[in-house]
Amino acid sequence: MSRRAGIIGAIIRKDLVEFTRDRFYVLITVFGLVIYVAMYWFLPSSVDETIEAGIHWQGGLPQELSDGDGLEFTPFDSAAALEAAIDGSGDVSVPIGLDFPAGFTESVRAGTPTTVRVLLTTDVPAEYRGAMTSFVRELAFLISGADLPVTQLDTTEVILGEDRAGDQVSLQEKMGPMFVFFMLLIETFALATLVATEIQARTVTAVLATPTRVADFLAAKAIIGTTLAFGEALLLVILIGILGTGPLVLIVTLLLGALLVTGFGLIAGSTGKDFIGIVFWSMLFLVPLAIPSFAVLFPGSAAPWVRVLPSYGLIESIVRTTSYGDGLTDLAGPLLELAGWCVIVFAAGLFTLRRKVATL
């Protein structure tokens, strides 16, 4: 056993030397790490759920227009100043403006028709436009003391899942799992290049001419690939400060993720005959694997076909740990799914590499 371990260790040391001599992958690893850390800390860490609106009302604002939850009013002295704030030419900018005409209160109470201008920027969502129009109408009924023209129905609000009102997931939290995943993918290219280079240069044949067995060679490649991928991803997690949200869960998730990308790296390296071939096979795996990381950026549940992708359990576990504080028990499903994919892909990678070595 100790002899086999010594042989595997010698191959691992040789691979580490080859990795450090490959300036391209050393450069993109360091560059990727620096860029991901910088981008993560540059992204907003909170979500502003307040709707800011400008108000032009002659005289003091009525009590009905006081700030409420999620709504903040900025008063303006004239309609021209409000318009300047909307189009961005003023000292203050607001996305929505309400321009009330002179004598609005008196006209409403007297039942005289009057017009309120709702000013909007071009990027204001359509639902905000309807909300502001409805707000003005309800304000008119409130000031006049008249009842609404419809009967208010009794409703019960039911929120399916966790209520995130006031505690939305920030863009920083959404992008963190994506950066970690892409850091893992860098190792896919690096390992695939190492394997393909040794196959093309017949280094494998030279190694197997020694007392080294095929199993030793495969074990060394699996260990070096998993260790480097796990180490790089763990370093990124530490640098962006999310390891403390769930250390045990993240370590288990990253280890499984490292096994997953190592399996794909072995397949790509065994199949690709040159650099172009490696890039082709790596991209063939990368594109579908990256889909779950982009799905996190959009609200709602992921589509069923996204959930069956090998990387979905990885992304889901990182997101729910860092953003929602879920533990191992809560993530049993995604982690078991990820572990299952790891077994399949890792076994396929070892099988592909073994067959390739056998043909040399």
mmCIF file of C-alpha atoms in Angstrom:
data_model
loop_
_atom_site.group_PDB
_atom_site.id
_atom_site.type_symbol
_atom_site.label_atom_id
_atom_site.label_comp_id
_atom_site.label_asym_id
_atom_site.label_seq_id
_atom_site.Cartn_x
_atom_site.Cartn_y
_atom_site.Cartn_z
ATOM 1 C CA MET A 1 0.000 0.000 0.000
ATOM 2 C CA SER A 2 2.789 2.417 0.933
ATOM 3 C CA ARG A 3 4.556 1.649 -2.366
ATOM 4 C CA ARG A 4 1.415 2.415 -4.355
ATOM 5 C CA ALA A 5 0.910 5.635 -2.385
ATOM 6 C CA GLY A 6 4.498 6.627 -3.118
ATOM 7 C CA ILE A 7 4.010 6.059 -6.843
ATOM 8 C CA ILE A 8 0.774 8.064 -6.871
ATOM 9 C CA GLY A 9 2.466 10.837 -4.889
ATOM 10 C CA ALA A 10 5.335 10.961 -7.389
ATOM 11 C CA ILE A 11 2.895 11.356 -10.299
ATOM 12 C CA ILE A 12 1.046 14.094 -8.416
ATOM 13 C CA ARG A 13 4.314 15.975 -7.804
ATOM 14 C CA LYS A 14 5.150 15.679 -11.508
ATOM 15 C CA ASP A 15 1.720 17.041 -12.439
ATOM 16 C CA LEU A 16 2.087 19.959 -10.038
ATOM 17 C CA VAL A 17 5.394 20.878 -11.664
ATOM 18 C CA GLU A 18 3.753 20.767 -15.098
ATOM 19 C CA PHE A 19 0.898 22.959 -13.864
ATOM 20 C CA THR A 20 3.271 25.602 -12.529
ATOM 21 C CA ARG A 21 5.220 25.592 -15.801
ATOM 22 C CA ASP A 22 2.079 26.217 -17.849
ATOM 23 C CA ARG A 23 2.027 30.005 -17.703
ATOM 24 C CA PHE A 24 -1.278 30.271 -19.549
ATOM 25 C CA TYR A 25 -3.328 28.380 -16.975
ATOM 26 C CA VAL A 26 -1.441 29.879 -14.063
ATOM 27 C CA LEU A 27 -2.221 33.310 -15.496
ATOM 28 C CA ILE A 28 -5.936 32.701 -16.099
ATOM 29 C CA THR A 29 -6.274 31.105 -12.661
ATOM 30 C CA VAL A 30 -4.757 34.110 -10.890
ATOM 31 C CA PHE A 31 -6.500 36.564 -13.212
ATOM 32 C CA GLY A 32 -9.861 34.851 -12.740
ATOM 33 C CA LEU A 33 -9.460 34.814 -8.975
ATOM 34 C CA VAL A 34 -8.612 38.527 -8.848
ATOM 35 C CA ILE A 35 -11.398 39.524 -11.252
ATOM 36 C CA TYR A 36 -14.074 37.474 -9.489
ATOM 37 C CA VAL A 37 -13.140 38.853 -6.075
ATOM 38 C CA ALA A 38 -13.061 42.439 -7.376
ATOM 39 C CA MET A 39 -16.386 42.089 -9.199
ATOM 40 C CA TYR A 40 -18.044 40.491 -6.183
ATOM 41 C CA TRP A 41 -17.134 43.330 -3.827
ATOM 42 C CA PHE A 42 -18.009 45.907 -6.477
ATOM 43 C CA LEU A 43 -21.594 44.604 -6.857
ATOM 44 C CA PRO A 44 -24.353 46.058 -4.631
ATOM 45 C CA SER A 45 -24.783 44.091 -1.417
ATOM 46 C CA SER A 46 -28.352 45.222 -0.725
ATOM 47 C CA VAL A 47 -31.634 45.750 -2.559
ATOM 48 C CA ASP A 48 -33.426 49.093 -2.371
ATOM 49 C CA GLU A 49 -37.141 48.279 -2.336
ATOM 50 C CA THR A 50 -38.219 51.923 -1.931
ATOM 51 C CA ILE A 51 -40.078 53.644 -4.766
ATOM 52 C CA GLU A 52 -38.967 57.275 -4.929
ATOM 53 C CA ALA A 53 -41.366 59.768 -6.476
ATOM 54 C CA GLY A 54 -41.187 63.517 -6.969
ATOM 55 C CA ILE A 55 -44.189 65.669 -5.992
ATOM 56 C CA HIS A 56 -45.183 69.148 -7.119
ATOM 57 C CA TRP A 57 -47.983 70.416 -4.890
ATOM 58 C CA GLN A 58 -48.639 74.094 -4.334
ATOM 59 C CA GLY A 59 -48.467 74.742 -0.618
ATOM 60 C CA GLY A 60 -47.513 72.155 1.973
ATOM 61 C CA LEU A 61 -48.011 68.481 1.226
ATOM 62 C CA PRO A 62 -51.203 67.068 2.723
ATOM 63 C CA GLN A 63 -51.027 64.407 5.398
ATOM 64 C CA GLU A 64 -52.276 61.831 2.902
ATOM 65 C CA LEU A 65 -48.973 62.185 0.994
ATOM 66 C CA SER A 66 -46.660 61.303 3.879
ATOM 67 C CA ASP A 67 -43.968 58.685 3.250
ATOM 68 C CA GLY A 68 -45.064 55.108 3.748
ATOM 69 C CA ASP A 69 -43.523 51.664 3.603
ATOM 70 C CA GLY A 70 -41.696 51.336 0.304
ATOM 71 C CA LEU A 71 -42.725 54.815 -0.888
ATOM 72 C CA GLU A 72 -40.722 58.023 -0.500
ATOM 73 C CA PHE A 73 -41.794 61.460 -1.762
ATOM 74 C CA THR A 74 -39.472 64.298 -2.752
ATOM 75 C CA PRO A 75 -41.218 67.717 -2.942
ATOM 76 C CA PHE A 76 -40.458 70.199 -5.745
ATOM 77 C CA ASP A 77 -41.298 73.907 -5.865
ATOM 78 C CA SER A 78 -42.411 73.972 -9.500
ATOM 79 C CA ALA A 79 -43.515 71.745 -12.340
ATOM 80 C CA ALA A 80 -40.397 72.738 -14.293
ATOM 81 C CA ALA A 81 -38.122 71.555 -11.475
ATOM 82 C CA LEU A 82 -40.016 68.253 -11.334
ATOM 83 C CA GLU A 83 -39.668 67.766 -15.099
ATOM 84 C CA ALA A 84 -35.940 68.492 -14.845
ATOM 85 C CA ALA A 85 -35.623 65.840 -12.138
ATOM 86 C CA ILE A 86 -37.381 63.308 -14.363
ATOM 87 C CA ASP A 87 -35.296 63.931 -17.502
ATOM 88 C CA GLY A 88 -32.053 64.063 -15.498
ATOM 89 C CA SER A 89 -31.172 67.705 -16.137
ATOM 90 C CA GLY A 90 -31.861 68.854 -12.582
ATOM 91 C CA ASP A 91 -29.799 68.664 -9.405
ATOM 92 C CA VAL A 92 -31.958 65.778 -8.145
ATOM 93 C CA SER A 93 -33.144 62.806 -10.181
ATOM 94 C CA VAL A 94 -36.299 60.776 -9.578
ATOM 95 C CA PRO A 95 -37.865 58.116 -11.839
ATOM 96 C CA ILE A 96 -41.484 59.091 -11.153
ATOM 97 C CA GLY A 97 -43.158 62.468 -10.751
ATOM 98 C CA LEU A 98 -46.671 63.575 -9.766
ATOM 99 C CA ASP A 99 -47.597 67.090 -10.868
ATOM 100 C CA PHE A 100 -50.773 68.200 -9.054
ATOM 101 C CA PRO A 101 -52.533 71.286 -10.473
ATOM 102 C CA ALA A 102 -53.354 74.340 -8.388
ATOM 103 C CA GLY A 103 -56.550 73.890 -6.409
ATOM 104 C CA PHE A 104 -56.483 70.105 -6.684
ATOM 105 C CA THR A 105 -57.995 69.577 -3.230
ATOM 106 C CA GLU A 106 -60.787 72.076 -3.792
ATOM 107 C CA SER A 107 -61.598 70.656 -7.227
ATOM 108 C CA VAL A 108 -61.783 67.112 -5.892
ATOM 109 C CA ARG A 109 -64.034 68.058 -2.990
ATOM 110 C CA ALA A 110 -66.276 70.074 -5.288
ATOM 111 C CA GLY A 111 -66.477 67.245 -7.796
ATOM 112 C CA THR A 112 -64.916 69.373 -10.542
ATOM 113 C CA PRO A 113 -62.863 67.443 -13.141
ATOM 114 C CA THR A 114 -59.119 68.006 -12.768
ATOM 115 C CA THR A 115 -55.975 66.474 -14.246
ATOM 116 C CA VAL A 116 -52.829 65.220 -12.520
ATOM 117 C CA ARG A 117 -49.756 64.643 -14.658
ATOM 118 C CA VAL A 118 -47.838 61.434 -13.957
ATOM 119 C CA LEU A 119 -44.270 61.898 -15.227
ATOM 120 C CA LEU A 120 -42.097 58.830 -15.814
ATOM 121 C CA THR A 121 -38.663 57.967 -17.112
ATOM 122 C CA THR A 122 -38.424 55.540 -20.016
ATOM 123 C CA ASP A 123 -37.066 52.693 -17.880
ATOM 124 C CA VAL A 124 -39.839 52.665 -15.266
ATOM 125 C CA PRO A 125 -41.543 49.219 -15.222
ATOM 126 C CA ALA A 126 -45.098 49.071 -16.537
ATOM 127 C CA GLU A 127 -46.447 47.908 -13.166
ATOM 128 C CA TYR A 128 -45.140 51.100 -11.536
ATOM 129 C CA ARG A 129 -47.014 53.223 -14.083
ATOM 130 C CA GLY A 130 -50.310 51.570 -13.287
ATOM 131 C CA ALA A 131 -49.588 51.757 -9.559
ATOM 132 C CA MET A 132 -48.986 55.524 -9.667
ATOM 133 C CA THR A 133 -52.152 56.142 -11.683
ATOM 134 C CA SER A 134 -54.187 54.092 -9.215
ATOM 135 C CA PHE A 135 -52.510 55.918 -6.342
ATOM 136 C CA VAL A 136 -53.643 59.314 -7.672
ATOM 137 C CA ARG A 137 -57.221 58.090 -8.092
ATOM 138 C CA GLU A 138 -57.376 56.656 -4.578
ATOM 139 C CA LEU A 139 -55.834 59.859 -3.214
ATOM 140 C CA ALA A 140 -58.623 61.857 -4.831
ATOM 141 C CA PHE A 141 -61.280 59.695 -3.164
ATOM 142 C CA LEU A 142 -59.436 59.925 0.159
ATOM 143 C CA ILE A 143 -59.252 63.727 0.062
ATOM 144 C CA SER A 144 -62.877 64.107 -0.997
ATOM 145 C CA GLY A 145 -64.070 61.700 1.677
ATOM 146 C CA ALA A 146 -66.041 59.728 -0.910
ATOM 147 C CA ASP A 147 -66.206 55.959 -0.982
ATOM 148 C CA LEU A 148 -64.389 54.037 -3.663
ATOM 149 C CA PRO A 149 -66.595 53.185 -6.670
ATOM 150 C CA VAL A 150 -66.170 49.475 -5.971
ATOM 151 C CA THR A 151 -66.776 47.332 -2.941
ATOM 152 C CA GLN A 152 -63.547 46.193 -1.291
ATOM 153 C CA LEU A 153 -63.439 42.424 -1.107
ATOM 154 C CA ASP A 154 -62.094 40.569 1.902
ATOM 155 C CA THR A 155 -58.847 38.924 0.853
ATOM 156 C CA THR A 156 -56.299 36.714 2.539
ATOM 157 C CA GLU A 157 -52.670 37.063 1.516
ATOM 158 C CA VAL A 158 -50.833 33.748 1.281
ATOM 159 C CA ILE A 159 -47.114 33.750 0.504
ATOM 160 C CA LEU A 160 -45.804 30.444 -0.789
ATOM 161 C CA GLY A 161 -42.259 29.934 0.464
ATOM 162 C CA GLU A 162 -40.245 32.373 2.515
ATOM 163 C CA ASP A 163 -41.422 35.989 2.615
ATOM 164 C CA ARG A 164 -38.423 37.999 1.396
ATOM 165 C CA ALA A 165 -40.117 41.403 1.553
ATOM 166 C CA GLY A 166 -37.569 43.776 3.028
ATOM 167 C CA ASP A 167 -34.851 41.135 2.741
ATOM 168 C CA GLN A 168 -34.366 40.564 -0.975
ATOM 169 C CA VAL A 169 -31.364 38.638 -2.293
ATOM 170 C CA SER A 170 -28.857 41.191 -3.564
ATOM 171 C CA LEU A 171 -27.044 41.025 -6.892
ATOM 172 C CA GLN A 172 -23.854 40.325 -4.961
ATOM 173 C CA GLU A 173 -25.418 37.242 -3.360
ATOM 174 C CA LYS A 174 -26.754 36.060 -6.728
ATOM 175 C CA MET A 175 -23.421 36.427 -8.531
ATOM 176 C CA GLY A 176 -21.318 34.761 -5.822
ATOM 177 C CA PRO A 177 -22.336 31.172 -6.730
ATOM 178 C CA MET A 178 -21.731 31.922 -10.406
ATOM 179 C CA PHE A 179 -18.191 33.123 -9.707
ATOM 180 C CA VAL A 180 -17.463 30.026 -7.623
ATOM 181 C CA PHE A 181 -18.790 27.774 -10.373
ATOM 182 C CA PHE A 182 -16.709 29.446 -13.078
ATOM 183 C CA MET A 183 -13.656 29.157 -10.854
ATOM 184 C CA LEU A 184 -14.268 25.411 -10.786
ATOM 185 C CA LEU A 185 -14.633 25.346 -14.567
ATOM 186 C CA ILE A 186 -11.177 26.855 -15.033
ATOM 187 C CA GLU A 187 -9.816 23.627 -13.590
ATOM 188 C CA THR A 188 -11.728 21.656 -16.225
ATOM 189 C CA PHE A 189 -9.656 23.312 -18.961
ATOM 190 C CA ALA A 190 -6.410 22.926 -17.016
ATOM 191 C CA LEU A 191 -6.874 19.222 -16.251
ATOM 192 C CA ALA A 192 -8.080 18.478 -19.776
ATOM 193 C CA THR A 193 -4.964 20.137 -21.203
ATOM 194 C CA LEU A 194 -2.678 18.190 -18.872
ATOM 195 C CA VAL A 195 -4.270 14.852 -19.766
ATOM 196 C CA ALA A 196 -4.308 15.557 -23.516
ATOM 197 C CA THR A 197 -0.680 16.721 -23.478
ATOM 198 C CA GLU A 198 0.507 13.570 -21.724
ATOM 199 C CA ILE A 199 -1.452 11.403 -24.149
ATOM 200 C CA GLN A 200 -0.137 13.165 -27.255
ATOM 201 C CA ALA A 201 3.449 13.275 -25.966
ATOM 202 C CA ARG A 202 3.237 9.601 -24.961
ATOM 203 C CA THR A 203 4.174 10.558 -21.410
ATOM 204 C CA VAL A 204 1.568 8.064 -20.275
ATOM 205 C CA THR A 205 3.440 5.260 -22.027
ATOM 206 C CA ALA A 206 6.695 6.276 -20.372
ATOM 207 C CA VAL A 207 5.067 6.412 -16.944
ATOM 208 C CA LEU A 208 3.445 3.005 -17.378
ATOM 209 C CA ALA A 209 6.804 1.522 -18.387
ATOM 210 C CA THR A 210 7.771 1.924 -14.734
ATOM 211 C CA PRO A 211 6.152 -0.094 -11.914
ATOM 212 C CA THR A 212 3.234 2.347 -12.175
ATOM 213 C CA ARG A 213 -0.115 0.710 -12.862
ATOM 214 C CA VAL A 214 -2.947 2.214 -14.858
ATOM 215 C CA ALA A 215 -4.927 2.501 -11.616
ATOM 216 C CA ASP A 216 -2.098 4.547 -10.078
ATOM 217 C CA PHE A 217 -2.082 6.894 -13.056
ATOM 218 C CA LEU A 218 -5.853 7.337 -12.927
ATOM 219 C CA ALA A 219 -5.839 7.897 -9.166
ATOM 220 C CA ALA A 220 -3.142 10.553 -9.460
ATOM 221 C CA LYS A 221 -5.060 12.457 -12.127
ATOM 222 C CA ALA A 222 -8.272 12.257 -10.105
ATOM 223 C CA ILE A 223 -6.560 13.483 -6.937
ATOM 224 C CA ILE A 224 -4.657 16.346 -8.580
ATOM 225 C CA GLY A 225 -7.734 17.554 -10.469
ATOM 226 C CA THR A 226 -10.051 17.402 -7.465
ATOM 227 C CA THR A 227 -7.520 18.988 -5.105
ATOM 228 C CA LEU A 228 -6.720 21.930 -7.370
ATOM 229 C CA ALA A 229 -10.369 22.610 -8.227
ATOM 230 C CA PHE A 230 -11.444 22.376 -4.587
ATOM 231 C CA GLY A 231 -8.552 24.521 -3.370
ATOM 232 C CA GLU A 232 -9.162 27.298 -5.894
ATOM 233 C CA ALA A 233 -12.909 27.376 -5.230
ATOM 234 C CA LEU A 234 -12.384 27.332 -1.456
ATOM 235 C CA LEU A 235 -9.908 30.209 -1.705
ATOM 236 C CA LEU A 236 -12.439 32.245 -3.692
ATOM 237 C CA VAL A 237 -15.187 31.494 -1.158
ATOM 238 C CA ILE A 238 -12.908 32.699 1.641
ATOM 239 C CA LEU A 239 -11.891 35.877 -0.202
ATOM 240 C CA ILE A 240 -15.480 36.911 -0.969
ATOM 241 C CA GLY A 241 -16.452 36.238 2.638
ATOM 242 C CA ILE A 242 -19.249 33.688 2.247
ATOM 243 C CA LEU A 243 -17.603 30.694 3.919
ATOM 244 C CA GLY A 244 -18.919 31.773 7.312
ATOM 245 C CA THR A 245 -22.555 31.443 6.176
ATOM 246 C CA GLY A 246 -22.308 27.645 6.314
ATOM 247 C CA PRO A 247 -18.746 26.263 6.451
ATOM 248 C CA LEU A 248 -19.597 22.561 6.543
ATOM 249 C CA VAL A 249 -22.230 22.745 3.803
ATOM 250 C CA LEU A 250 -20.016 24.840 1.529
ATOM 251 C CA ILE A 251 -16.997 22.579 2.005
ATOM 252 C CA VAL A 252 -19.058 19.476 1.178
ATOM 253 C CA THR A 253 -20.639 21.240 -1.816
ATOM 254 C CA LEU A 254 -17.309 22.477 -3.178
ATOM 255 C CA LEU A 255 -15.747 19.047 -2.770
ATOM 256 C CA LEU A 256 -18.574 17.452 -4.751
ATOM 257 C CA GLY A 257 -18.320 20.235 -7.331
ATOM 258 C CA ALA A 258 -14.578 19.604 -7.657
ATOM 259 C CA LEU A 259 -15.236 15.909 -8.277
ATOM 260 C CA LEU A 260 -17.831 16.820 -10.908
ATOM 261 C CA VAL A 261 -15.597 19.164 -12.929
ATOM 262 C CA THR A 262 -12.663 16.752 -12.598
ATOM 263 C CA GLY A 263 -14.766 14.053 -14.229
ATOM 264 C CA PHE A 264 -15.618 16.356 -17.122
ATOM 265 C CA GLY A 265 -11.959 17.396 -17.366
ATOM 266 C CA LEU A 266 -10.870 13.763 -17.695
ATOM 267 C CA ILE A 267 -13.449 13.188 -20.447
ATOM 268 C CA ALA A 268 -12.430 16.335 -22.361
ATOM 269 C CA GLY A 269 -8.713 15.558 -22.033
ATOM 270 C CA SER A 270 -9.148 11.958 -23.160
ATOM 271 C CA THR A 271 -11.281 12.938 -26.150
ATOM 272 C CA GLY A 272 -9.565 16.099 -27.401
ATOM 273 C CA LYS A 273 -6.530 15.510 -29.612
ATOM 274 C CA ASP A 274 -5.165 19.066 -29.509
ATOM 275 C CA PHE A 275 -5.883 22.471 -27.970
ATOM 276 C CA ILE A 276 -8.796 23.125 -30.337
ATOM 277 C CA GLY A 277 -10.274 19.740 -29.523
ATOM 278 C CA ILE A 278 -9.919 20.379 -25.798
ATOM 279 C CA VAL A 279 -11.645 23.743 -26.112
ATOM 280 C CA PHE A 280 -14.441 22.181 -28.170
ATOM 281 C CA TRP A 281 -15.169 19.394 -25.697
ATOM 282 C CA SER A 282 -14.763 21.678 -22.699
ATOM 283 C CA MET A 283 -17.193 24.213 -24.146
ATOM 284 C CA LEU A 284 -19.578 21.387 -25.005
ATOM 285 C CA PHE A 285 -19.765 20.657 -21.278
ATOM 286 C CA LEU A 286 -19.448 24.248 -20.062
ATOM 287 C CA VAL A 287 -22.447 25.744 -21.861
ATOM 288 C CA PRO A 288 -25.153 23.470 -20.405
ATOM 289 C CA LEU A 289 -23.416 23.320 -17.025
ATOM 290 C CA ALA A 290 -23.437 27.122 -16.782
ATOM 291 C CA ILE A 291 -27.202 27.436 -17.320
ATOM 292 C CA PRO A 292 -28.201 26.889 -13.643
ATOM 293 C CA SER A 293 -25.794 29.621 -12.524
ATOM 294 C CA PHE A 294 -27.524 32.114 -14.839
ATOM 295 C CA ALA A 295 -30.982 30.882 -13.798
ATOM 296 C CA VAL A 296 -30.258 32.171 -10.287
ATOM 297 C CA LEU A 297 -30.330 35.743 -11.615
ATOM 298 C CA PHE A 298 -33.997 35.502 -12.536
ATOM 299 C CA PRO A 299 -36.899 35.276 -10.070
ATOM 300 C CA GLY A 300 -39.013 32.178 -9.746
ATOM 301 C CA SER A 301 -38.262 28.481 -9.761
ATOM 302 C CA ALA A 302 -35.962 26.939 -12.337
ATOM 303 C CA ALA A 303 -37.520 25.034 -15.228
ATOM 304 C CA PRO A 304 -37.702 21.234 -14.855
ATOM 305 C CA TRP A 305 -35.089 20.682 -17.579
ATOM 306 C CA VAL A 306 -32.671 22.990 -15.749
ATOM 307 C CA ARG A 307 -33.117 20.995 -12.537
ATOM 308 C CA VAL A 308 -31.819 17.802 -14.160
ATOM 309 C CA LEU A 309 -28.519 19.355 -15.265
ATOM 310 C CA PRO A 310 -25.486 18.046 -13.322
ATOM 311 C CA SER A 311 -24.514 21.470 -11.973
ATOM 312 C CA TYR A 312 -27.974 22.390 -10.659
ATOM 313 C CA GLY A 313 -27.435 20.757 -7.261
ATOM 314 C CA LEU A 314 -24.121 22.590 -6.912
ATOM 315 C CA ILE A 315 -25.572 26.031 -7.631
ATOM 316 C CA GLU A 316 -28.732 25.386 -5.619
ATOM 317 C CA SER A 317 -26.755 24.309 -2.554
ATOM 318 C CA ILE A 318 -24.468 27.355 -2.658
ATOM 319 C CA VAL A 319 -27.365 29.773 -3.174
ATOM 320 C CA ARG A 320 -29.541 28.353 -0.412
ATOM 321 C CA THR A 321 -26.619 28.222 2.010
ATOM 322 C CA THR A 322 -25.256 31.715 1.417
ATOM 323 C CA SER A 323 -28.566 33.535 0.840
ATOM 324 C CA TYR A 324 -31.078 31.638 2.984
ATOM 325 C CA GLY A 325 -28.922 29.965 5.636
ATOM 326 C CA ASP A 326 -30.014 26.389 4.839
ATOM 327 C CA GLY A 327 -28.083 23.541 6.456
ATOM 328 C CA LEU A 328 -27.168 19.986 5.494
ATOM 329 C CA THR A 329 -30.599 18.630 6.401
ATOM 330 C CA ASP A 330 -32.369 21.246 4.269
ATOM 331 C CA LEU A 331 -30.064 20.555 1.325
ATOM 332 C CA ALA A 332 -30.164 16.762 1.470
ATOM 333 C CA GLY A 333 -32.025 16.573 -1.853
ATOM 334 C CA PRO A 334 -29.746 18.815 -3.966
ATOM 335 C CA LEU A 335 -26.589 17.371 -2.391
ATOM 336 C CA LEU A 336 -27.659 13.772 -3.015
ATOM 337 C CA GLU A 337 -28.512 14.678 -6.602
ATOM 338 C CA LEU A 338 -25.107 16.333 -6.998
ATOM 339 C CA ALA A 339 -23.382 13.311 -5.453
ATOM 340 C CA GLY A 340 -25.188 11.017 -7.880
ATOM 341 C CA TRP A 341 -23.998 13.066 -10.845
ATOM 342 C CA CYS A 342 -20.471 13.069 -9.402
ATOM 343 C CA VAL A 343 -20.430 9.266 -9.338
ATOM 344 C CA ILE A 344 -21.713 9.041 -12.922
ATOM 345 C CA VAL A 345 -19.456 11.731 -14.432
ATOM 346 C CA PHE A 346 -16.368 10.771 -12.420
ATOM 347 C CA ALA A 347 -16.752 7.113 -13.359
ATOM 348 C CA ALA A 348 -17.259 8.095 -17.008
ATOM 349 C CA GLY A 349 -14.104 10.217 -16.887
ATOM 350 C CA LEU A 350 -11.992 7.418 -15.428
ATOM 351 C CA PHE A 351 -13.451 4.911 -17.889
ATOM 352 C CA THR A 352 -12.746 7.185 -20.874
ATOM 353 C CA LEU A 353 -9.183 7.861 -19.762
ATOM 354 C CA ARG A 354 -8.545 4.157 -19.062
ATOM 355 C CA ARG A 355 -9.731 3.208 -22.556
ATOM 356 C CA LYS A 356 -7.576 5.934 -24.100
ATOM 357 C CA VAL A 357 -4.509 4.788 -22.190
ATOM 358 C CA ALA A 358 -5.153 1.180 -23.196
ATOM 359 C CA THR A 359 -4.968 2.118 -26.904
ATOM 360 C CA LEU A 360 -1.548 3.767 -26.638
#
